[in-house]
Coordinates of C-alpha atoms and ligand atoms in Angstrom, one line a residue:
M203 CA 0.5 -0.2 -0.1
Q204 CA 1.1 4.1 -0.4
Q205 CA 2.0 5.3 1.4
T206 CA 3.5 9.0 2.5
L207 CA 5.5 9.4 5.1
L208 CA 5.0 14.0 6.4
I209 CA 7.5 14.9 8.6
L210 CA 6.1 18.6 10.3
G211 CA 9.3 20.5 11.2
A212 CA 11.7 18.9 8.4
S213 CA 14.6 21.3 8.6
G214 CA 15.3 20.4 12.2
D215 CA 17.5 19.3 15.0
L216 CA 15.6 15.6 14.9
A217 CA 14.7 15.4 11.3
G218 CA 18.3 15.6 10.0
R219 CA 20.3 13.3 12.7
L220 CA 17.7 10.6 14.0
L221 CA 14.9 10.4 12.0
L222 CA 15.7 10.6 8.2
P223 CA 18.8 7.8 9.2
G224 CA 16.4 5.7 10.4
L225 CA 14.1 6.1 7.3
G226 CA 17.5 5.6 5.6
G227 CA 18.3 2.3 7.4
L228 CA 15.0 1.1 6.6
L229 CA 13.9 1.6 3.3
A230 CA 18.1 0.0 2.6
G231 CA 16.9 -3.0 4.7
G232 CA 14.0 -3.8 2.5
G233 CA 11.3 -2.8 5.7
V234 CA 9.3 -0.5 3.9
K235 CA 8.5 0.0 0.1
D236 CA 5.8 3.0 -1.7
L237 CA 7.0 5.8 -0.4
L238 CA 6.5 9.0 -0.2
L239 CA 8.1 11.7 1.7
V240 CA 7.3 15.0 1.9
G241 CA 8.9 17.7 4.3
G242 CA 7.0 21.2 5.7
G243 CA 8.9 23.8 7.5
R244 CA 10.0 27.4 8.2
H245 CA 13.0 27.5 5.8
S246 CA 12.9 28.4 2.5
W247 CA 14.0 25.4 1.3
D248 CA 12.9 23.6 -2.6
D249 CA 13.1 20.2 -3.4
N250 CA 16.7 19.8 -4.8
R251 CA 17.7 21.4 -1.3
W252 CA 15.5 18.9 1.0
R253 CA 16.5 16.7 -1.3
K254 CA 20.4 16.9 -0.3
Q255 CA 18.7 17.3 2.9
V256 CA 17.6 13.8 3.1
A257 CA 20.9 12.5 0.7
D258 CA 22.9 13.7 3.6
S259 CA 20.9 11.3 6.4
F260 CA 20.4 7.9 4.8
A261 CA 24.1 8.7 3.7
A262 CA 25.4 9.0 7.0
V263 CA 23.8 5.4 7.8
D264 CA 25.7 3.9 4.2
A265 CA 21.7 3.5 3.0
G266 CA 21.4 2.9 -1.0
G267 CA 19.9 0.8 -2.9
R268 CA 16.5 1.1 -5.3
Q269 CA 14.1 2.2 -2.3
V270 CA 16.2 4.8 -0.9
D271 CA 17.3 5.8 -4.7
A272 CA 13.6 5.9 -5.6
V273 CA 12.4 8.0 -2.3
L274 CA 15.2 10.3 -2.2
N275 CA 14.8 10.9 -6.1
G276 CA 10.8 11.1 -5.4
A277 CA 10.8 14.2 -1.6
R278 CA 9.3 17.4 -1.8
Y279 CA 9.6 20.3 0.0
L280 CA 7.0 23.0 1.6
E281 CA 7.2 25.7 3.2
A282 CA 5.4 26.3 5.7
D283 CA 4.5 27.4 9.1
I284 CA 3.0 24.5 10.9
T285 CA 0.4 26.4 13.1
V286 CA -1.4 27.9 9.8
E287 CA -4.6 26.5 8.4
G288 CA -4.0 27.0 5.1
D289 CA -0.1 25.8 5.2
L290 CA -1.2 22.7 6.7
R291 CA -3.9 22.1 4.1
R292 CA -1.7 21.7 1.7
L293 CA 1.3 19.7 3.2
L294 CA -2.4 17.8 3.9
D295 CA -3.3 18.0 0.1
A296 CA 1.0 16.9 -1.0
R297 CA 0.1 12.9 -0.1
Q298 CA -0.6 9.9 -1.7
G299 CA -2.6 7.1 0.2
R300 CA -2.2 6.4 4.3
L301 CA -0.3 9.3 5.7
V302 CA 2.1 8.7 9.0
I303 CA 2.6 12.5 10.4
F304 CA 5.4 12.9 13.0
F305 CA 5.8 16.0 14.4
A306 CA 10.1 16.5 14.6
L307 CA 8.4 20.1 16.5
P308 CA 9.6 21.3 19.8
P309 CA 6.6 20.2 21.7
A310 CA 4.2 22.8 21.9
V311 CA 4.8 24.2 18.1
A312 CA 3.4 20.3 17.9
V313 CA 0.4 21.0 20.1
Q314 CA -0.3 23.7 18.2
A315 CA -0.1 21.9 14.8
C316 CA -2.8 19.4 16.3
R317 CA -5.0 22.5 17.5
V318 CA -5.5 23.4 13.8
L319 CA -5.6 20.3 12.2
A320 CA -8.2 19.0 14.6
G321 CA -10.3 22.5 12.8
I322 CA -8.9 20.8 9.2
G323 CA -9.9 16.8 10.1
L324 CA -8.0 14.6 8.8
P325 CA -7.7 11.2 6.0
D326 CA -9.2 7.5 7.5
G327 CA -6.4 5.7 8.3
T328 CA -3.9 9.2 9.9
R329 CA -1.2 7.7 11.3
L330 CA 0.6 10.7 14.6
V331 CA 4.0 10.1 16.0
M332 CA 4.7 12.4 18.5
E333 CA 7.9 12.9 20.6
K334 CA 8.6 13.3 23.1
P335 CA 8.4 15.2 26.3
F336 CA 4.8 14.3 26.1
G337 CA 2.6 17.5 27.6
T338 CA 4.5 18.7 30.6
D339 CA 2.7 17.2 33.3
A340 CA 0.1 14.5 33.6
A341 CA -3.3 17.1 33.3
S342 CA -1.1 18.8 30.4
A343 CA -0.8 14.6 28.9
A344 CA -4.4 14.3 29.7
A345 CA -5.2 17.1 27.9
L346 CA -3.1 16.3 24.3
N347 CA -4.7 13.3 24.7
D348 CA -8.1 14.2 24.8
L349 CA -7.2 16.4 21.7
L350 CA -5.8 13.4 19.6
A351 CA -8.4 11.9 20.5
R352 CA -10.3 13.9 18.3
L353 CA -8.2 13.7 15.6
V354 CA -6.8 10.2 15.0
P355 CA -8.0 6.4 17.2
E356 CA -5.6 5.6 19.8
D357 CA -4.4 2.7 18.1
Q358 CA -3.4 5.4 15.2
V359 CA -0.6 7.5 17.7
Y360 CA 2.9 6.7 18.4
R361 CA 4.6 8.3 21.2
V362 CA 8.4 7.5 20.7
D363 CA 10.9 6.4 22.7
H364 CA 13.3 5.7 20.4
Y365 CA 15.9 4.6 23.8
L366 CA 14.0 1.9 23.9
G367 CA 14.2 -0.4 19.9
M368 CA 12.3 -3.9 19.0
A369 CA 15.9 -5.8 19.5
T370 CA 15.6 -4.4 23.1
V371 CA 12.5 -4.8 24.9
L372 CA 12.9 -8.2 23.0
N373 CA 15.8 -9.2 24.4
I374 CA 15.2 -8.4 27.9
L375 CA 11.3 -10.2 27.5
G376 CA 12.5 -13.2 25.8
L377 CA 15.4 -13.2 28.6
R378 CA 13.2 -12.4 31.6
F379 CA 10.2 -14.8 30.6
A380 CA 12.0 -17.6 28.5
N381 CA 14.0 -19.0 31.1
R382 CA 13.5 -20.3 34.2
M383 CA 16.5 -20.0 36.5
L384 CA 16.2 -15.9 36.2
E385 CA 12.6 -14.9 36.3
S386 CA 12.3 -16.9 39.5
V387 CA 14.3 -15.2 41.6
L388 CA 13.7 -11.7 39.6
N389 CA 11.2 -11.1 43.4
A390 CA 10.8 -8.7 46.6
E391 CA 11.9 -12.5 48.1
H392 CA 15.7 -13.0 46.7
V393 CA 15.6 -9.2 45.6
Q394 CA 17.7 -6.5 47.1
S395 CA 17.7 -3.1 45.4
V396 CA 17.5 -2.7 41.4
D397 CA 19.3 0.3 39.7
I398 CA 18.5 2.0 36.3
V399 CA 21.1 3.7 35.3
F400 CA 21.6 6.6 32.2
D401 CA 24.4 8.0 32.2
E402 CA 26.2 10.2 29.5
S403 CA 29.6 12.0 29.7
L404 CA 28.5 14.3 26.7
A405 CA 27.3 17.5 28.4
L406 CA 25.3 20.3 26.7
E407 CA 26.3 19.9 22.5
G408 CA 23.9 23.3 22.5
R409 CA 20.3 21.7 23.4
A410 CA 20.4 24.0 25.1
G411 CA 17.1 25.5 24.4
Y412 CA 15.3 22.4 25.2
Y413 CA 17.6 21.1 27.4
D414 CA 17.5 24.1 29.9
R415 CA 13.1 23.6 29.8
A416 CA 13.0 20.0 30.9
G417 CA 16.3 19.0 32.5
A418 CA 17.3 15.5 33.7
L419 CA 14.3 14.3 35.5
V420 CA 11.7 15.3 32.7
D421 CA 14.1 14.2 30.1
M422 CA 15.3 11.3 30.4
I423 CA 14.0 9.5 33.6
Q424 CA 10.4 10.6 33.3
S425 CA 9.9 8.7 29.7
H426 CA 13.2 6.2 29.0
S427 CA 14.0 4.9 32.8
L428 CA 10.5 3.7 33.3
Q429 CA 10.1 2.5 30.2
V430 CA 13.2 0.1 31.1
L431 CA 10.9 0.4 34.7
A432 CA 8.1 -1.4 32.9
L433 CA 9.6 -3.9 31.7
L434 CA 12.6 -5.1 34.8
A435 CA 9.0 -5.2 36.3
M436 CA 6.2 -6.3 35.3
E437 CA 4.3 -9.4 34.5
A438 CA 4.7 -12.3 32.2
P439 CA 2.3 -10.9 29.2
S440 CA 0.8 -14.1 27.2
T441 CA 1.4 -12.8 23.9
L442 CA 3.6 -10.3 22.4
E443 CA 0.6 -8.4 20.7
A444 CA 1.6 -4.8 21.5
R445 CA -2.0 -5.2 23.6
D446 CA -0.8 -7.5 26.2
V447 CA 2.7 -5.9 26.2
R448 CA 0.8 -2.9 27.2
D449 CA -1.5 -3.7 29.3
S450 CA 1.3 -5.4 31.3
K451 CA 3.7 -2.7 32.1
A452 CA 0.7 -0.2 32.2
L453 CA -0.1 -2.3 35.1
V454 CA 3.0 -2.0 37.0
L455 CA 3.1 1.9 36.4
R456 CA 0.3 2.0 38.1
A457 CA 1.9 0.5 41.2
T458 CA 4.8 2.6 41.2
R459 CA 5.8 5.5 43.4
V460 CA 7.9 7.5 44.9
W461 CA 9.4 5.1 47.8
D462 CA 7.9 5.7 50.9
D463 CA 5.8 9.1 49.5
D464 CA 8.7 11.0 50.0
P465 CA 10.9 12.5 47.4
A466 CA 12.6 15.1 50.0
T467 CA 14.1 11.8 51.2
W468 CA 14.7 9.7 48.1
S469 CA 15.5 12.4 45.2
R470 CA 18.6 14.1 44.5
R471 CA 19.6 16.6 42.0
A472 CA 22.7 18.1 40.5
R473 CA 24.3 19.9 37.5
Y474 CA 27.3 19.7 35.9
A475 CA 30.3 22.7 37.6
A476 CA 33.5 23.3 35.3
G477 CA 36.0 20.4 34.2
Q478 CA 37.9 17.5 32.0
V479 CA 35.5 15.1 30.5
D480 CA 37.4 12.6 27.8
G481 CA 40.3 15.2 27.1
R482 CA 37.6 17.9 26.4
R483 CA 37.6 21.0 29.2
L484 CA 34.0 21.9 30.1
P485 CA 32.7 25.3 31.4
S486 CA 30.0 24.4 34.3
Y487 CA 26.2 24.3 33.0
V488 CA 25.4 27.8 33.9
D489 CA 27.5 28.8 31.4
E490 CA 27.0 26.8 28.5
D491 CA 25.5 29.0 25.5
G492 CA 21.4 29.8 25.7
V493 CA 21.2 28.2 29.9
D494 CA 19.6 30.4 32.4
P495 CA 21.0 30.0 35.7
D496 CA 17.6 31.2 36.9
R497 CA 16.0 28.1 35.9
R498 CA 18.1 26.0 38.3
T499 CA 17.6 23.2 35.9
E500 CA 19.3 20.0 37.2
T501 CA 22.1 18.1 34.9
F502 CA 21.4 14.8 37.4
A503 CA 18.7 13.1 38.7
E504 CA 18.2 10.5 40.9
V505 CA 15.3 9.1 42.3
V506 CA 14.1 6.4 44.5
L507 CA 10.5 4.5 44.0
A508 CA 8.6 2.1 44.7
V509 CA 6.7 -1.0 43.1
N510 CA 4.1 -1.4 44.7
T511 CA 3.1 -5.3 44.0
W512 CA 3.6 -8.4 45.8
R513 CA 6.5 -9.3 43.4
W514 CA 8.4 -5.8 44.9
A515 CA 6.7 -5.3 47.6
R516 CA 9.6 -2.5 49.6
V517 CA 12.1 -3.1 46.9
P518 CA 14.3 -0.3 45.9
F519 CA 14.5 1.1 41.9
R520 CA 17.3 3.5 42.0
V521 CA 16.5 5.5 38.6
R522 CA 19.3 7.3 37.4
A523 CA 20.2 9.2 34.9
G524 CA 22.9 12.4 33.9
K525 CA 25.1 14.0 32.3
A526 CA 29.1 14.8 31.6
L527 CA 29.8 12.3 33.7
P528 CA 33.8 10.3 32.8
A529 CA 31.9 7.8 30.7
L530 CA 28.3 6.8 28.8
R531 CA 26.7 4.6 30.9
K532 CA 23.3 2.5 30.0
E533 CA 21.6 -0.8 32.1
A534 CA 20.2 -2.6 34.9
V535 CA 21.7 -3.7 37.5
V536 CA 20.1 -6.0 39.3
T537 CA 21.8 -6.6 43.0
F538 CA 19.9 -9.7 44.7
K539 CA 19.9 -10.3 48.3
Q540 CA 22.9 -11.5 50.7
P541 CA 22.7 -15.8 51.1
P542 CA 21.2 -16.7 54.3
W543 CA 24.6 -18.3 55.9
V544 CA 27.8 -18.7 53.7
P545 CA 28.8 -21.5 55.1
T546 CA 31.7 -21.1 57.2
G547 CA 35.6 -21.7 56.3
L548 CA 34.2 -19.8 53.0
T549 CA 35.9 -16.6 53.5
G550 CA 36.5 -13.4 51.1
Y551 CA 32.3 -13.0 51.0
D552 CA 32.3 -8.8 50.1
R553 CA 29.1 -8.5 47.6
P554 CA 26.7 -9.8 46.7
D555 CA 26.0 -11.6 43.6
Q556 CA 23.9 -9.1 40.6
L557 CA 22.4 -9.2 37.2
R558 CA 23.6 -6.4 34.5
I559 CA 21.2 -5.6 31.7
G560 CA 23.6 -2.8 29.7
F561 CA 21.2 -1.6 26.7
A562 CA 22.4 -0.1 23.4
P563 CA 24.9 -1.8 22.9
D564 CA 22.6 -4.9 24.9
R565 CA 24.4 -7.1 27.0
L566 CA 24.3 -9.4 29.6
S567 CA 26.3 -10.1 32.3
L568 CA 26.3 -11.9 35.4
D569 CA 28.8 -11.2 39.0
V570 CA 28.5 -14.1 41.0
N571 CA 31.7 -15.1 43.7
I572 CA 32.7 -18.7 43.5
N573 CA 35.8 -20.4 45.0
G574 CA 39.4 -18.2 43.8
P575 CA 42.5 -19.8 41.6
A576 CA 44.4 -19.9 44.7
D577 CA 43.1 -20.8 47.9
P578 CA 39.6 -23.0 47.4
S579 CA 38.4 -21.5 50.7
V580 CA 38.9 -17.9 48.8
L581 CA 35.7 -17.0 47.6
D582 CA 36.6 -14.8 44.3
R583 CA 34.2 -11.8 41.8
M584 CA 33.8 -13.5 38.9
T585 CA 31.8 -12.0 35.8
L586 CA 29.9 -15.0 32.8
K587 CA 29.5 -12.2 30.3
A588 CA 27.1 -12.1 26.8
A589 CA 26.6 -10.1 23.8
F590 CA 22.6 -10.0 22.8
G591 CA 22.6 -9.1 19.4
P592 CA 23.2 -6.2 18.3
G593 CA 18.8 -4.6 16.0
Q594 CA 19.3 -4.8 12.8
L595 CA 17.8 -1.0 12.3
P596 CA 19.3 2.1 13.6
P597 CA 16.5 3.5 16.2
Y598 CA 14.2 5.5 14.5
G599 CA 14.6 3.1 11.6
E600 CA 12.8 1.1 14.5
V601 CA 10.7 3.3 15.5
L602 CA 8.6 3.7 11.9
R603 CA 8.8 0.3 11.5
G604 CA 6.3 0.1 13.8
V605 CA 4.7 3.2 12.6
F606 CA 4.7 1.8 8.3
E607 CA 3.5 -2.3 10.3
G608 CA 0.7 -1.1 12.8
D609 CA 2.8 -2.4 15.0
P610 CA 2.6 0.2 18.4
T611 CA 4.5 -2.6 20.5
L612 CA 6.7 0.2 21.0
S613 CA 5.3 3.2 21.1
V614 CA 3.8 4.5 24.9
R615 CA -0.1 4.0 25.0
G616 CA -2.0 7.5 26.4
D617 CA -2.6 6.2 29.7
T618 CA 1.1 5.2 30.5
A619 CA 2.3 8.9 28.8
V620 CA 0.0 10.4 32.4
E621 CA 1.5 7.3 34.6
C622 CA 4.8 8.2 33.9
W623 CA 4.2 12.2 34.5
R624 CA 2.0 11.2 37.7
I625 CA 4.9 8.6 39.4
V626 CA 7.7 12.2 38.9
E627 CA 5.4 14.7 39.6
P628 CA 5.9 14.7 43.3
V629 CA 9.6 14.8 42.6
L630 CA 9.5 18.2 40.3
E631 CA 6.9 19.3 43.6
A632 CA 9.0 19.2 45.7
W633 CA 12.1 20.3 43.6
R634 CA 9.8 23.4 42.8
Q635 CA 9.3 24.4 46.5
D636 CA 13.2 23.8 47.3
E637 CA 12.6 21.0 49.7
V638 CA 15.9 19.3 47.5
P639 CA 18.7 21.1 47.5
L640 CA 20.5 21.9 44.1
Q641 CA 24.3 20.3 43.9
E642 CA 26.9 20.5 42.6
Y643 CA 29.5 18.6 40.8
P644 CA 32.5 18.4 38.1
A645 CA 32.0 17.1 35.2
G646 CA 33.3 14.0 34.7
S647 CA 33.7 13.3 38.2
T648 CA 30.8 10.9 39.1
G649 CA 28.6 12.6 39.8
P650 CA 28.0 14.0 43.3
G651 CA 28.7 11.3 45.4
D652 CA 27.3 7.9 47.6
W653 CA 23.7 7.1 48.5
P654 CA 22.8 4.9 50.6
L655 CA 19.7 3.0 49.2
P656 CA 16.8 2.6 51.8
R657 CA 17.6 0.3 54.4
R658 CA 15.2 -2.8 54.5
Q659 CA 14.2 -5.7 57.5
G660 CA 15.9 -9.3 56.9
S661 CA 18.7 -7.4 54.8
Ligands
LIG28 P1 14.2 22.6 16.9 O1 13.4 23.3 18.2 O2 15.0 21.4 16.6 O3 13.0 21.6 16.3 C1 12.2 21.0 14.4 C2 11.6 22.3 13.8 O4 11.0 22.7 14.1 C3 12.8 23.2 13.3 O5 13.3 22.6 12.0 C4 12.0 24.6 13.7 O6 12.1 25.8 12.8 C5 10.0 23.9 13.5 N1 9.5 24.6 13.7 C6 9.8 25.3 14.8 N2 7.9 25.6 14.7 C7 7.6 25.9 13.1 C8 6.8 26.4 12.7 N3 5.7 26.9 13.3 N4 6.3 26.1 11.9 C9 7.2 24.7 11.0 N5 8.5 24.4 11.2 C10 8.3 25.3 13.1 O7 13.7 20.9 17.6 P2 14.1 18.9 17.2 O8 14.6 19.1 16.2 O9 15.7 19.1 18.1 O10 13.4 17.7 18.4 C11 12.1 17.8 17.6 C12 11.2 17.3 18.7 O11 12.2 15.9 19.2 C13 11.0 17.7 20.0 O12 9.7 17.9 20.5 C14 12.1 17.5 20.3 O13 12.0 17.1 22.3 C15 12.1 15.5 19.9 N6 13.0 15.1 20.4 C16 14.7 15.7 19.7 C17 16.4 14.8 19.7 C18 17.4 16.0 19.4 O14 18.0 14.9 20.0 N7 16.8 16.3 18.4 C19 16.3 13.7 20.7 C20 14.5 13.3 20.8 C21 13.6 13.6 20.9 P3 13.3 27.0 12.6 O15 14.6 26.0 12.4 O16 13.2 27.5 11.8 O17 12.9 27.3 14.0

């Protein structure tokens, strides 16, 4: 079936750097055929200038072949102010076949565009792809859901979380639910704590306009980290169909809240001061271009969450995200409880076993205590490692594949988007009230220091 991908905000950063390369990868792999690509944006480009942009983005992922050339040569660009009805109508008129609209726009502009589209109406079957952040709090996310519901049915709305590609989701589900050995110990009886870490060595990278209004909590934890938490903590779905997977995720997120409902104690925030990362000198966050120090935006956020179910009662889930840290570290770490008794005569026990699930690249490691090579009565730490198969597509290639194929498994359902705001809102409020100090850490350091987890009975 012929489809049209209409990118609103075609000349922007997301479109050029992530979305078009993802499309290139998808086309090169034969993942979509018969596609018309239409770009709409404020730059006064013509078709040829747009095609150059598309060609450059495709080249970045070495995308080539018949489908790639066909889309490139047929690509059209229309200069448009997306908030103006006449301009949007012209863009809609350019479509052939089923329409997919990708809102690669600043979030407030995307909402304005949806309002105008609600007045125009959309062709049947149109699919809408919304970027994060989806709303700015639970109420605005719910209002945006209502607005979208006036445009298309919920199963035609795709809320993007591009950090979780299909391969990663399937790897977690496969690991958990196709192995009796691990799944049977992933519960409050055996697990001491779970950490979900998203550290990056990158700093602001010129994105102050967006990031200074979002911060680490909204940029990463409210979206990406909670999706990872849901996959790690959810009950087994009966099938991998989108409805089953998304129902299981929704259920566990509804059970999730800040530890002891006490965000003043169980959240912390910090921003980086001048320092050095990967041999590069970085200025303080507040001295970066476009940053308003009075916003007191955090570049590091950490929250302890509780998942109030039988399986996870009183197991702390500590989620954290930060910029300008020493290295990229994207992983979930399950720390098991200590064994009830280490036999007298075995010495050197100092740490419990840990399961580490690394994301992008996806890998798995299990840190266990075994008898050392020298004196067999002295325990040593050993790591068993495995690499998962890599995803075949760039992250946005996976996002687009789901949209073109009508498979919403990877997208965040409307109720879940609201739920994720509900979870972080008490933290945002405590920070607004200044109940949590804004700490500082030198860029390139490991952040604002250790943070002990809640003490649990019996551990
Ligand atoms: P930009 O700020 O670069 O804006 C995207 C484009 O929208 C720009 O080309 C801009 O045009 C255009 N635009 C703004 N207003 C209008 C209008 N009224 N009519 C037509 N075009 C308009 O944003 P990004 O590309 O960085 O991000 C887009 C979305 O993707 C955001 O929701 C962001 O949160 C999300 N996102 C971005 C990521 C990234 O790495 N960039 C990563 C993950 C998500 P002009 O240049 O003329 O202002």
